[in-house]
Amino acid sequence: YEDVIERLLIWLGWKPGRHKRMPKEFRELKGLVAEAIGGPGGFGDAFCDEWPIKNPRNYRECQAGESFTQRQRRAAVANTERNVFIPTERNGNTARVVDACEIGFEHLREESLEKLRALGVEVDEEIGVDDEVKIPSMVLYLMARNTSESFGLPANSPDAPRWKIYRRGRRSYNYWKDFGFIVMKLACPDKKL
């Protein structure tokens, strides 16, 4: 795959807090796995150096992602756009593994659904999930995202490529319900991306 994939970047959602009694040698598992796959420096995360609770007193506080403020959540979305979405759109030839980061994107869920409906996207048909399984808010955001700027097109250009769930023939690569991942591609009418 080296001729197709320029760089594999793993983008995590957020770092859990570190309990003060945790030995310094202990590391968070997602970070270790990401580093093992992507190499040193081959991963980042949406919230950068932000933690839900600065000095957690127990395990629950280490995992308290709901404690992020709206400002921190908006910054995580902007950080993800700046470091993942825009470079992927502009550079191509890149595969990214991106954590759904529901904590960062959930506040944009309804707005993304409204944008998709305004674009005429049949959300249930496009996504193909039942009511029990919620598609990640990041996927909806990405599908509703206007890529005009990344491609040097006028704002809100109808010719701008759109992010879609990858399909090959009748097969959809939406494995969220069964395996927790979705393969997406940038669909452009006149280019193969």
XYZ file of C-alpha atoms in Angstrom:
193
model
C 0.000 0.000 0.000
C 2.976 2.338 0.235
C 2.415 3.717 -3.260
C -1.160 4.702 -2.346
C -0.863 5.698 1.285
C 1.525 8.558 1.878
C 1.137 8.527 5.656
C -1.072 6.772 8.114
C -2.081 9.146 10.868
C -4.131 7.951 13.791
C -6.298 10.639 15.360
C -7.620 9.815 18.823
C -10.551 11.478 20.588
C -9.079 12.572 23.902
C -6.648 11.550 26.614
C -8.121 10.228 29.818
C -6.914 11.900 32.984
C -3.999 10.501 34.972
C -4.506 9.719 38.605
C -1.710 11.229 40.698
C -0.868 7.806 42.184
C -0.401 6.219 38.764
C 3.262 5.295 38.161
C 4.920 7.535 35.557
C 5.857 4.493 33.430
C 2.183 3.580 32.940
C 0.703 4.801 29.662
C -2.817 4.949 28.314
C -3.623 1.902 26.141
C -5.091 3.719 23.108
C -1.942 5.830 22.851
C 0.288 2.753 23.046
C -1.661 0.932 20.324
C -1.691 4.055 18.108
C 2.067 4.445 18.545
C 2.664 0.763 17.816
C 0.769 1.098 14.514
C 1.658 4.647 13.456
C 5.117 4.885 14.965
C 6.386 7.582 17.310
C 4.612 10.816 16.511
C 2.202 9.003 14.176
C -0.849 9.960 16.182
C -2.519 12.941 17.762
C -5.803 13.716 19.464
C -8.621 16.213 19.101
C -8.347 17.748 22.560
C -4.521 18.121 22.456
C -3.288 18.711 26.000
C -6.757 19.128 27.510
C -8.095 16.660 30.065
C -11.676 16.365 31.284
C -10.609 16.960 34.894
C -7.115 18.324 35.559
C -6.362 16.427 38.785
C -8.653 13.396 38.894
C -9.181 11.797 42.287
C -10.524 8.448 41.039
C -11.012 6.322 37.928
C -14.435 7.816 37.142
C -12.930 11.319 37.019
C -10.126 10.052 34.739
C -12.814 8.984 32.237
C -15.181 11.968 32.717
C -15.260 13.187 29.110
C -18.646 14.818 29.698
C -16.790 17.366 31.846
C -15.241 19.038 28.790
C -16.618 22.562 28.346
C -18.332 23.758 25.161
C -15.254 25.865 24.415
C -13.041 22.774 24.654
C -15.429 20.784 22.432
C -15.500 23.495 19.759
C -11.698 23.673 19.899
C -11.493 19.869 19.455
C -13.640 20.088 16.297
C -11.490 22.951 14.923
C -8.329 21.006 15.773
C -9.644 17.919 13.958
C -10.556 19.983 10.896
C -7.174 21.732 10.842
C -5.049 18.612 11.409
C -7.063 15.828 9.750
C -9.926 16.834 7.438
C -8.355 19.759 5.562
C -4.926 18.118 4.971
C -6.654 14.936 3.804
C -8.852 16.897 1.391
C -5.981 18.987 0.038
C -3.290 16.334 -0.191
C -5.148 13.110 -0.999
C -3.211 9.822 -1.113
C -3.770 9.499 2.614
C -5.514 7.014 4.813
C -6.522 8.219 8.258
C -7.772 6.320 11.252
C -9.971 8.747 13.171
C -11.594 8.114 16.550
C -15.299 9.050 16.487
C -14.744 11.572 19.327
C -18.462 11.742 20.136
C -17.730 14.008 23.097
C -16.261 16.618 20.758
C -18.796 16.405 17.913
C -22.128 15.582 19.564
C -23.057 19.274 20.019
C -23.054 19.583 16.191
C -25.253 16.531 15.518
C -28.583 18.285 14.872
C -26.949 21.027 12.802
C -25.217 18.385 10.649
C -28.487 16.490 10.135
C -30.217 19.716 9.076
C -27.433 20.481 6.564
C -27.659 16.973 5.120
C -31.435 17.237 4.711
C -30.991 20.649 3.039
C -28.535 19.015 0.611
C -31.189 16.408 -0.213
C -29.311 13.527 1.408
C -31.631 10.714 2.535
C -29.829 10.206 5.814
C -31.432 6.865 6.753
C -30.845 5.485 3.265
C -27.276 6.809 2.999
C -26.219 5.632 6.435
C -28.253 2.446 6.551
C -28.504 1.956 10.288
C -31.480 1.181 12.471
C -32.681 3.352 15.347
C -30.846 1.328 17.981
C -27.409 2.182 16.657
C -26.455 5.849 16.499
C -24.073 6.788 13.774
C -21.241 8.883 15.240
C -21.822 12.628 15.127
C -18.427 13.064 13.460
C -19.604 11.022 10.457
C -22.671 13.249 10.067
C -20.485 16.340 10.435
C -18.030 15.081 7.825
C -20.831 14.225 5.364
C -22.322 17.724 5.811
C -18.925 19.453 5.647
C -18.410 21.975 2.860
C -15.062 21.189 1.210
C -15.095 24.188 -1.202
C -12.208 25.997 0.500
C -9.969 22.911 0.463
C -10.349 22.688 -3.315
C -10.046 26.401 -4.078
C -13.689 26.641 -5.135
C -16.131 29.463 -4.378
C -17.883 29.152 -1.004
C -20.649 26.520 -0.948
C -19.816 25.395 -4.480
C -22.086 22.599 -5.736
C -18.996 21.165 -7.464
C -17.165 20.630 -4.165
C -16.497 16.967 -3.343
C -18.543 15.439 -0.534
C -17.577 12.912 2.101
C -19.615 9.699 1.818
C -19.663 6.264 3.353
C -17.631 4.088 1.007
C -19.570 1.684 -1.155
C -18.328 -0.881 -3.601
C -21.205 -1.977 -5.751
C -24.100 -2.714 -3.389
C -21.777 -3.291 -0.434
C -21.573 -0.521 2.153
C -18.493 -0.242 4.331
C -20.526 0.922 7.305
C -19.498 -1.552 9.994
C -20.350 0.666 12.939
C -22.946 -1.659 14.446
C -20.847 -4.827 14.173
C -17.239 -3.710 14.487
C -17.213 -0.010 15.434
C -15.766 1.461 12.248
C -16.912 3.121 9.028
C -14.877 3.558 5.850
C -15.436 6.943 4.201
C -14.249 8.486 0.959
C -14.273 11.894 -0.621
C -16.610 11.653 -3.619
C -15.651 13.972 -6.445
C -17.457 13.831 -9.786
C -14.386 14.484 -11.964
C -11.564 12.996 -9.878
C -10.777 9.688 -8.304
C -9.925 10.421 -4.675
